[in-house]
Short mmCIF file of C-alpha atoms in Angstrom, two decimals:
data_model
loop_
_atom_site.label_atom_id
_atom_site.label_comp_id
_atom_site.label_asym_id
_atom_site.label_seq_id
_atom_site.Cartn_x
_atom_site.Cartn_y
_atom_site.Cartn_z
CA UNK A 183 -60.09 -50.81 38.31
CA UNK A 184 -58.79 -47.56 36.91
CA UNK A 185 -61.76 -46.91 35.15
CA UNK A 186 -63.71 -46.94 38.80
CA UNK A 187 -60.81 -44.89 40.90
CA UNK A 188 -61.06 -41.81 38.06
CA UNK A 189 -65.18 -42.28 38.42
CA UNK A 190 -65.61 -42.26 42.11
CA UNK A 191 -62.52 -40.09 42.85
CA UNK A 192 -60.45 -41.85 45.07
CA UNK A 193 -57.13 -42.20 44.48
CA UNK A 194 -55.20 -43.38 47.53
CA UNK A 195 -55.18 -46.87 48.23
CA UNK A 196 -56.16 -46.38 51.79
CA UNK A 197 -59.13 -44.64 50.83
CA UNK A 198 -60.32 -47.63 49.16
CA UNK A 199 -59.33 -50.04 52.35
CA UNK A 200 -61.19 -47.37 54.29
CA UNK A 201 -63.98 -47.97 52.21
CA UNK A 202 -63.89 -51.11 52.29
CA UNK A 203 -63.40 -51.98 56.22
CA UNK A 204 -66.94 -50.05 56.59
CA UNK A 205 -68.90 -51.94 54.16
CA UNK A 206 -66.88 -54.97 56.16
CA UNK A 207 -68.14 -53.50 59.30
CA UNK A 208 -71.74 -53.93 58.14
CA UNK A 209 -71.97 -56.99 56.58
CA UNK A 210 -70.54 -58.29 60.27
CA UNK A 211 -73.48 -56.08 61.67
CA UNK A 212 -75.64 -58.15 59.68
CA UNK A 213 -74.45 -61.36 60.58
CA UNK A 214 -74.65 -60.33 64.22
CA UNK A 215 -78.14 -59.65 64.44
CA UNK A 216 -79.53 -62.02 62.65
CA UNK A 217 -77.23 -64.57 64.68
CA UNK A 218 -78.92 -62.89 68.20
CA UNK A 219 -81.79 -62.16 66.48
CA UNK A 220 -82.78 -66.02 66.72
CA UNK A 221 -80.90 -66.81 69.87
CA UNK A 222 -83.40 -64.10 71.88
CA UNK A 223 -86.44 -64.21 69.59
CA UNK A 224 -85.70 -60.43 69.28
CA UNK A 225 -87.61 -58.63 66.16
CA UNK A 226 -85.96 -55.52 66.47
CA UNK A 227 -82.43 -56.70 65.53
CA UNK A 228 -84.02 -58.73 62.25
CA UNK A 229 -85.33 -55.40 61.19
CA UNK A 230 -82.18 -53.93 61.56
CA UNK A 231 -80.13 -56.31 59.98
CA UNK A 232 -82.59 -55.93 56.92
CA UNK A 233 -81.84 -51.83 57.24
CA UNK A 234 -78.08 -52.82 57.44
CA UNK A 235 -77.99 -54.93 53.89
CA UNK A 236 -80.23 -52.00 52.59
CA UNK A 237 -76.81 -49.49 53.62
CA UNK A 238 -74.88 -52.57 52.13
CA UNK A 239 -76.32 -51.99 48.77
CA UNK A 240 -76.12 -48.65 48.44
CA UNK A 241 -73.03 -48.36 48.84
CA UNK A 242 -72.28 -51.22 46.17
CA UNK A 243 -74.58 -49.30 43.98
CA UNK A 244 -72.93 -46.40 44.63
CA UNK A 245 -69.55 -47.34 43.57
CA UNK A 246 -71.23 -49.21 40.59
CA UNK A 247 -72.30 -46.01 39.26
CA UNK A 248 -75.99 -46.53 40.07
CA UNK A 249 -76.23 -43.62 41.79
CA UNK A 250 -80.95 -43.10 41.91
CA UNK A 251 -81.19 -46.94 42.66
CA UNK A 252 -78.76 -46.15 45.74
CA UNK A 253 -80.77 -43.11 46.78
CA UNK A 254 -84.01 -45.54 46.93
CA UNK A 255 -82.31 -47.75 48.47
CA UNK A 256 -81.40 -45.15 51.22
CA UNK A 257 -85.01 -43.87 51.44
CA UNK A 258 -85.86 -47.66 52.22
CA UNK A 259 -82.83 -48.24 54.55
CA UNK A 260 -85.04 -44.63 56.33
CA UNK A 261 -88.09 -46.93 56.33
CA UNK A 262 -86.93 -49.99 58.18
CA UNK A 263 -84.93 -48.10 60.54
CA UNK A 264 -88.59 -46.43 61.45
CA UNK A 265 -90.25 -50.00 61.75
CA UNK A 266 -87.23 -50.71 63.95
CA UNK A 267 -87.52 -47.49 65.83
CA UNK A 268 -91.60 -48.72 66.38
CA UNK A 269 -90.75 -52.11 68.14
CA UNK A 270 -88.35 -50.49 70.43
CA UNK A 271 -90.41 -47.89 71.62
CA UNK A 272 -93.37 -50.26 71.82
CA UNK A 273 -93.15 -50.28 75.95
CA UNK A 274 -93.96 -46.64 75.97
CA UNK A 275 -97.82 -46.13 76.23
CA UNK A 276 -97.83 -42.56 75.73
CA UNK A 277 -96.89 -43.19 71.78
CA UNK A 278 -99.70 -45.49 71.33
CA UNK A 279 -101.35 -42.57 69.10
CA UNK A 280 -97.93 -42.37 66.99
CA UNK A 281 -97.33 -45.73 66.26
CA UNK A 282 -99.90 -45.69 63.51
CA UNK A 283 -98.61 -42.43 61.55
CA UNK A 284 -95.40 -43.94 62.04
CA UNK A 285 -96.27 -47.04 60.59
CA UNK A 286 -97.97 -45.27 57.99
CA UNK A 287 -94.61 -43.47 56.73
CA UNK A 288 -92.62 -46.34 56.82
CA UNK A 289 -94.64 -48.51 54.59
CA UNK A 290 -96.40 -46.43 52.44
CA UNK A 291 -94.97 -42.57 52.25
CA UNK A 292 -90.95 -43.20 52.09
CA UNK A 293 -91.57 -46.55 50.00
CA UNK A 294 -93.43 -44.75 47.39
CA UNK A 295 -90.95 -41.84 47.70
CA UNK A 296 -88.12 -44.14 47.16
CA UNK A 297 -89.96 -46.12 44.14
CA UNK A 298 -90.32 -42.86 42.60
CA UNK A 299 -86.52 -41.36 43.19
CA UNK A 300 -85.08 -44.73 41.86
CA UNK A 301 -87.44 -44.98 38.60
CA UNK A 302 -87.10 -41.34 37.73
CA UNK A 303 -84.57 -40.04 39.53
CA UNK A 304 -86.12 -36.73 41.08
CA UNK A 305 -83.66 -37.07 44.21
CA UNK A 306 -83.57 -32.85 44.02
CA UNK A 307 -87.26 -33.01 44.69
CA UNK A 308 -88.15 -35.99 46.66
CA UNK A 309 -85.20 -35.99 49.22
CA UNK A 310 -86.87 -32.72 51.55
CA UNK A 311 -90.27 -34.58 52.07
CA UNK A 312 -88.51 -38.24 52.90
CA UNK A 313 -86.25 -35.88 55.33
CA UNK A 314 -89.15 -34.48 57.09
CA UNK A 315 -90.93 -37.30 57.19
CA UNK A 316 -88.48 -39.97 58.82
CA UNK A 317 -86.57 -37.28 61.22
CA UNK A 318 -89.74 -35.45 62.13
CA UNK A 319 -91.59 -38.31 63.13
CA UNK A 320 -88.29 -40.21 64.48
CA UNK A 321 -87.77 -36.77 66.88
CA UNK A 322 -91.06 -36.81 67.96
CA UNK A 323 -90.79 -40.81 69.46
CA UNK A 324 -87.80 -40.35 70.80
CA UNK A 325 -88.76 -37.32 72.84
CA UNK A 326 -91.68 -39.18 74.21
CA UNK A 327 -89.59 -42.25 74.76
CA UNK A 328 -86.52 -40.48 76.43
CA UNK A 329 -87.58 -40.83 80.33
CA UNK A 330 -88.75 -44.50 80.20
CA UNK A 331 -85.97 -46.09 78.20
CA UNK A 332 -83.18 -44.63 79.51
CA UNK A 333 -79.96 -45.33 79.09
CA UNK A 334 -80.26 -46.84 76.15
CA UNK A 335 -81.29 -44.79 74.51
CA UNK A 336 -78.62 -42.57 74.82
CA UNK A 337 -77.14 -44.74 71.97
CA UNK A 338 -80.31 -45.62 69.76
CA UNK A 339 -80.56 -41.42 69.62
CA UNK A 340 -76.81 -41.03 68.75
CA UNK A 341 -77.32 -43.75 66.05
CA UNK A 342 -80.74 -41.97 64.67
CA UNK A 343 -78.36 -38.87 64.40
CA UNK A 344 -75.86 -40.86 62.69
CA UNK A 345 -78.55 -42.23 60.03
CA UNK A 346 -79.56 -38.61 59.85
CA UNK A 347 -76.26 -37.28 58.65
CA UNK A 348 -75.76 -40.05 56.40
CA UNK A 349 -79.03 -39.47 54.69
CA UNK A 350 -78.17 -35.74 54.76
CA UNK A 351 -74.62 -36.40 53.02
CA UNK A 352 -77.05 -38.14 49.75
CA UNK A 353 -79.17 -35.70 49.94
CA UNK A 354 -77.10 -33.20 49.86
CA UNK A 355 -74.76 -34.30 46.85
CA UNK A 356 -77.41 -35.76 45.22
CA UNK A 357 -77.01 -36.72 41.72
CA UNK A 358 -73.42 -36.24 42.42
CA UNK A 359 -73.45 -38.17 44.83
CA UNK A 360 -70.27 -40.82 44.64
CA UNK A 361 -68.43 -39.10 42.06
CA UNK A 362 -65.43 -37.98 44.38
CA UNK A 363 -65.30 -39.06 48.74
CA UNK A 364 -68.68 -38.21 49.82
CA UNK A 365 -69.45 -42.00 49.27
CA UNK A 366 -66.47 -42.67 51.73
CA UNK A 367 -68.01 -40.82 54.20
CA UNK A 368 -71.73 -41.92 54.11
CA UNK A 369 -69.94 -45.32 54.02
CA UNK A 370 -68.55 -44.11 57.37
CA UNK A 371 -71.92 -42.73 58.78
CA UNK A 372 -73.29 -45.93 57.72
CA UNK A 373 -71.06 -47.92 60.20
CA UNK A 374 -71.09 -45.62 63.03
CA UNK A 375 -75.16 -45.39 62.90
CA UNK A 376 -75.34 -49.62 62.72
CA UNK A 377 -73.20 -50.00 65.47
CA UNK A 378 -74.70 -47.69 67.56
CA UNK A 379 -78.17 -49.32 66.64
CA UNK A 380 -77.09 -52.44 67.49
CA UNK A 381 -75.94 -51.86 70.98
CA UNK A 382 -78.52 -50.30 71.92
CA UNK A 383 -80.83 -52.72 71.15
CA UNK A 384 -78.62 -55.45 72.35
CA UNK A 385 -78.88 -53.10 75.94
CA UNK A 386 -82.95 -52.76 75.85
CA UNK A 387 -82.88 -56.83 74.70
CA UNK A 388 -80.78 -57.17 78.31
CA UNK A 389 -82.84 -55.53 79.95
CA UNK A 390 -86.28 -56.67 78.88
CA UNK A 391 -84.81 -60.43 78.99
CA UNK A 392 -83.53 -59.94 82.29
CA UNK A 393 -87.05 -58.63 83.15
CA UNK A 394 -88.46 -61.97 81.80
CA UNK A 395 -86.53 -64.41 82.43
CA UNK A 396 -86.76 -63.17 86.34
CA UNK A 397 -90.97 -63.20 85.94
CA UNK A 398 -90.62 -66.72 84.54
CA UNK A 399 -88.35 -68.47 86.71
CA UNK A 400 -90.83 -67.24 89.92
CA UNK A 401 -93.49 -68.66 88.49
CA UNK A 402 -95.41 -67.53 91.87
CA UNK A 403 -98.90 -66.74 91.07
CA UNK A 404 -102.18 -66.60 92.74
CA UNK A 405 -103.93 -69.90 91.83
CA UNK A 406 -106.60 -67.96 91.21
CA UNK A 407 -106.39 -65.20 89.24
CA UNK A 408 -103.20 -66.44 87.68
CA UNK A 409 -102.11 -62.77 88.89
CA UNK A 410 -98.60 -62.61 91.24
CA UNK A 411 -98.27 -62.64 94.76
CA UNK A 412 -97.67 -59.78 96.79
CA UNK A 413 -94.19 -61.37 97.60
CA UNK A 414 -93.29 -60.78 93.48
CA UNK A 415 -95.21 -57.61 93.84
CA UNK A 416 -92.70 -56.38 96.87
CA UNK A 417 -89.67 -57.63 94.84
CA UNK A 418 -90.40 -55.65 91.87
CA UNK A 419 -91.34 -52.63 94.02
CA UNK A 420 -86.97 -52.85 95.63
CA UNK A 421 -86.53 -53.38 92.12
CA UNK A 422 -88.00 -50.77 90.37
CA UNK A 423 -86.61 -48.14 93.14
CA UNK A 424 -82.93 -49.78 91.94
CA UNK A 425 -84.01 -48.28 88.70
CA UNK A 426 -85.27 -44.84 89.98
CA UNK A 427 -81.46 -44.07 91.55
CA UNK A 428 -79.76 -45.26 88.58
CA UNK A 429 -81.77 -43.90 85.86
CA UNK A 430 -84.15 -41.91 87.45
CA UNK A 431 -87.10 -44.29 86.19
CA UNK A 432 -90.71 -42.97 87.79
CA UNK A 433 -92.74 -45.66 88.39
CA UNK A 434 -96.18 -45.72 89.73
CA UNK A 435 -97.65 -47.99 92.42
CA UNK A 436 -102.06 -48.73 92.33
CA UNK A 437 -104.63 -50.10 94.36
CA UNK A 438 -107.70 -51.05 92.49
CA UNK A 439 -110.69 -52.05 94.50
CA UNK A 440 -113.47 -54.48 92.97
CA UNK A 441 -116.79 -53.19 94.34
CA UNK A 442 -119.97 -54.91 94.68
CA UNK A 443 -118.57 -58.27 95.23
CA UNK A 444 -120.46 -58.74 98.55
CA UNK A 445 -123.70 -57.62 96.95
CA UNK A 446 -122.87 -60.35 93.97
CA UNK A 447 -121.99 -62.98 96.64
CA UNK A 448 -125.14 -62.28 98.46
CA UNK A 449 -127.76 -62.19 95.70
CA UNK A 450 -126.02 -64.43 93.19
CA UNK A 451 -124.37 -66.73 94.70
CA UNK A 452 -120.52 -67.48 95.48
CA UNK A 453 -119.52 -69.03 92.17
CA UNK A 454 -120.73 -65.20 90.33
CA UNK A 455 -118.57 -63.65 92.82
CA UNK A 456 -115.56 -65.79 92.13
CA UNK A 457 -116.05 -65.96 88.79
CA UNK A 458 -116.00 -61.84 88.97
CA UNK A 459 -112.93 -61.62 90.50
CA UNK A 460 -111.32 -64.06 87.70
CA UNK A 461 -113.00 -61.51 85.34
CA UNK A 462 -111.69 -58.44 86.77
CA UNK A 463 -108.00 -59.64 86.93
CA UNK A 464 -108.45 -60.63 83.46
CA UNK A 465 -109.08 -57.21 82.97
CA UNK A 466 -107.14 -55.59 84.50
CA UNK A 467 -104.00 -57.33 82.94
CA UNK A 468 -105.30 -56.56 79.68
CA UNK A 469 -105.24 -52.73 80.34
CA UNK A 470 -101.75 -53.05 82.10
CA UNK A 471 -98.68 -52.22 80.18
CA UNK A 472 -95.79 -55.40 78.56
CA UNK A 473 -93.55 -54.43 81.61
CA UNK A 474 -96.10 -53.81 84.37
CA UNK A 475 -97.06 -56.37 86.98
CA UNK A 476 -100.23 -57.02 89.49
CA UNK A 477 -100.70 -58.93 92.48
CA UNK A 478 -103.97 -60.23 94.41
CA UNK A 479 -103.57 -58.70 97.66
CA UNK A 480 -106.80 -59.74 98.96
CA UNK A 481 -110.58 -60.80 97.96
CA UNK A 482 -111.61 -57.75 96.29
CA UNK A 483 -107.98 -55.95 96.25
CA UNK A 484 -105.39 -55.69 93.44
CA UNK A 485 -102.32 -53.82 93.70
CA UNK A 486 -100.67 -52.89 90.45
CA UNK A 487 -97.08 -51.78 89.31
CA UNK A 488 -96.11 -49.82 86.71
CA UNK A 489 -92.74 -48.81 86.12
CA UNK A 490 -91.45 -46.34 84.06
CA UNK A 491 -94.54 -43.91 83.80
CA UNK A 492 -95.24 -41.12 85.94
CA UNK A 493 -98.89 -39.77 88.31
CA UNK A 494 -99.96 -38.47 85.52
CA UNK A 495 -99.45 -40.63 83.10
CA UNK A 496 -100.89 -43.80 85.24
CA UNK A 497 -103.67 -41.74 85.71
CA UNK A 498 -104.61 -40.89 82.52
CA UNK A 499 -103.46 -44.37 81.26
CA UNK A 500 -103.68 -46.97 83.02
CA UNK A 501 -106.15 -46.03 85.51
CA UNK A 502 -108.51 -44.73 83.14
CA UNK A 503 -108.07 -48.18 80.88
CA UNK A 504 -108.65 -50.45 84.35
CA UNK A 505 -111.95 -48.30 84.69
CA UNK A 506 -113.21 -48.59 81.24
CA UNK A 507 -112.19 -51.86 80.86
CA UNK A 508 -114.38 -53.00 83.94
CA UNK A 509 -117.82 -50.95 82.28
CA UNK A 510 -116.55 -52.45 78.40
CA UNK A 511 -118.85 -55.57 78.96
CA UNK A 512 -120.80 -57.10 81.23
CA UNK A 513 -120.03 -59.93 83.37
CA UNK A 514 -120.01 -63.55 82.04
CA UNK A 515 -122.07 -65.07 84.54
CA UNK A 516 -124.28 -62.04 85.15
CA UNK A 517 -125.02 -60.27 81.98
CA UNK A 518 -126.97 -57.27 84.05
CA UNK A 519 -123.81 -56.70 86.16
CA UNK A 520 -120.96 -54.77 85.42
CA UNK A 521 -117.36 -54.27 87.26
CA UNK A 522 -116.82 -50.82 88.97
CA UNK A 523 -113.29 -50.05 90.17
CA UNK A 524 -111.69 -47.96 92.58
CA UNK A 525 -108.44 -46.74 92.05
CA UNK A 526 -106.07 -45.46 94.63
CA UNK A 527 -101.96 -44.64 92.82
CA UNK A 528 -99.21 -42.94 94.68
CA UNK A 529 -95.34 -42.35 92.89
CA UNK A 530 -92.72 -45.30 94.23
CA UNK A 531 -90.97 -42.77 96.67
CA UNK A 532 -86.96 -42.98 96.01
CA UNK A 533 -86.36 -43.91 100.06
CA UNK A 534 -86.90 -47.47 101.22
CA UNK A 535 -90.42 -47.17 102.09
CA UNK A 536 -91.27 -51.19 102.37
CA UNK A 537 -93.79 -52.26 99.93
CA UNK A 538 -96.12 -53.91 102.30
CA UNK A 539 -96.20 -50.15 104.06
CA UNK A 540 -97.20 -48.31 100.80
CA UNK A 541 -99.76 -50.76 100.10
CA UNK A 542 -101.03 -49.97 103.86
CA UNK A 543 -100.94 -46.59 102.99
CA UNK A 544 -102.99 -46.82 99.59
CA UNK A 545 -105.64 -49.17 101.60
CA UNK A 546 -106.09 -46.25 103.98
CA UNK A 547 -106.87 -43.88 101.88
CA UNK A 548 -109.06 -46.47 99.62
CA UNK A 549 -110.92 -47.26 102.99
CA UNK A 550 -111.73 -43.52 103.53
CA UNK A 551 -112.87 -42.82 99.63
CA UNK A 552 -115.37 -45.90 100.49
CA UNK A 553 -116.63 -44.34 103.52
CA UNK A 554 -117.48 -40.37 101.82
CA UNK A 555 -118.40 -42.33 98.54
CA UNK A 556 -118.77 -39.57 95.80
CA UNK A 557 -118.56 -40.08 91.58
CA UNK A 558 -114.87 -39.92 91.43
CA UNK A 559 -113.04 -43.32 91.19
CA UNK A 560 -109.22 -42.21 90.74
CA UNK A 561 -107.45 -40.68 93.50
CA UNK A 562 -103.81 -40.15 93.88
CA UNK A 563 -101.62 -39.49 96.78
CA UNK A 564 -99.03 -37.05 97.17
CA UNK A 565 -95.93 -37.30 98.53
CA UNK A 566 -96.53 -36.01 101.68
CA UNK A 567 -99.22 -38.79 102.10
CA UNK A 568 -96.57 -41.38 102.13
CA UNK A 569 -94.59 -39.15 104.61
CA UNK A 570 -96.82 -40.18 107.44
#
């Protein structure tokens, strides 16, 4: 024991118990989220259990004297904490075109990085890149992510700048890393960022659950479509507007319009036209978003909710995916037909404008793009609209 205190520099005895309640801290981390990991069927908190035992061993490496194995190990811990970071953010549709670089870092670039720092111990060199390549792309999600996962954020982005010191602290020391207290206080960082981590994802777990669980135990659906009814719809509307003065969640409210039904019904037959409609919904619910819900509001109406994302956004998501989904393929039963959508999207206005009047609203001004006709299929309403 001697031999260890004059190698890794600490010489009070509370230093030691210091170091020792924060490895203690994450091995309970660990056991915690694997524990709720299984009781919700939540991914992200086995992924960061795995990062946790990855801070673990490092810091048993460290005070074994193993100092490039516990800089790998770090690199990895920088990897799972990004896969981690990926299933949390994986409501937000505007990082659909970052999920793949992400990806890409986290299993091949800060792996290889980290196989190469623990064989031949180049931490001086391969620390900068594994830096800019974790935080950089880290940053980046979290700024896209900030306005439709608040507040929980708050606390995944104080944990990510936890992790980020703590990474900093090895790479700074590097090779000397662990030869007096810096291993005490990356030991420290370590416990602050897992904590942090962990409630926040307990928080978005709430959240999402609660979401769930309240979709499930409805169970009200249009027989068929299998879509919800505009009761469900109006709920989730008051709902979503609770959101909006809490947390200041936008969240967008559409009226797509299936067109040539009649024509279908008329020349085809009844069954092409039903079996159209089933199509469409299908399709529509495909191009929809994990925490966005739509509601038959009539024979060749669907109304569509989707919360957290703003005009623009709907527009140039999910509007434009409801429209290209429709033209992707023809029609099952009519293999010369395709669907052709309308698509009429206003902002949920903060004030307690009923759901049953927006949707009144949207019709209106769906009604009047059907009578001047025209090319262009996505029209939103501004605020002043609603006002009326």
């Amino acid at each position: 024991m001697d031999e260890v205190t004059r190698a890794m520099g600490l010489h009070e005895p509370v230093q030691w118990v210091a170091l020792g309640v924060f490895a203690g801290a994450l091995v309970l981390l660990v056991c915690l989220s694997v524990v709720l990991a299984n009781v919700y069927r939540e991914r992200p908190l086995l992924l960061h259990a795995a990062a946790t035992t990855l801070g673990v061993l490092a810091l048993q490496l460290y005070v074994g004297g193993q100092r490039d194995v516990a800089q790998a190990a770090l690199v990895l811990l920088l990897a799972v904490a990004g896969l981690q970071l990926r299933d949390l953010t994986h409501h937000v549709g505007a990082l659909r075109g970052l999920r793949p670089w992400l990806l890409g870092i986290c299993i091949a670039v800060l792996p290889a990085l980290a196989l190469a720092m623990g064989a031949m111990g180049w931490e001086l060199w391969l620390w900068p890149p594994a830096l800019a390549a974790a935080g950089g792309m880290s940053l980046l999600m979290l700024l896209r992510a900030w306005r439709q996962s608040r507040p929980w954020i708050w606390w995944l982005a104080a944990g990510l700048a936890a992790l980020a010191a703590a990474a900093g602290e090895a790479a700074w020391h590097g090779a000397d890393m662990g030869r007096g207290t810096e291993v005490l206080t990356l030991g420290g960082w370590l416990a602050l960022w897992s904590a942090l981590v962990f409630l926040a994802t307990l928080w978005r777990s709430r959240l999402f659950g609660e979401n769930r669980v309240r979709s499930d135990a409805r169970n009200r659906q249009d027989p068929l479509t299998g879509l919800a009814t505009p009761l469900v719809l109006a709920e989730r509307v008051n709902a979503a507007r609770l959101m909006m003065k809490r947390y200041r969640h936008p969240s967008v409210l559409l009226l797509v319009h299936i067109e040539d039904l009649s024509r279908l019904a008329t020349e085809l037959g009844s069954e092409v036209a039903g079996s159209a409609v089933v199509e469409a919904a299908a399709r529509i619910r495909g191009a929809m978003g994990d925490g966005d819900v739509a509601a038959r509001l009539g024979p060749v109406r669907i109304a569509v909710l989707a919360e957290g994302a703003s005009v623009p956004e709907a527009t140039a998501n999910i509007a434009s995916r409801i429209l290209v989904a429709g033209l992707k393929e023809p029609l099952r039963m009519a293999l010369t037909e395709f669907l052709r959508f309308r698509i009429v999207l206003c902002a949920v206005p903060v004030e307690d404008v009923p759901a049953a009047t927006l949707l009144q609203r949207l019709s209106s001004r769906m009604d009047e793009q059907l009578v001047a006709g025209g090319e262009r299929r996505i029209h939103a309403l501004a605020p002043e609209e609603l006002r009326r």
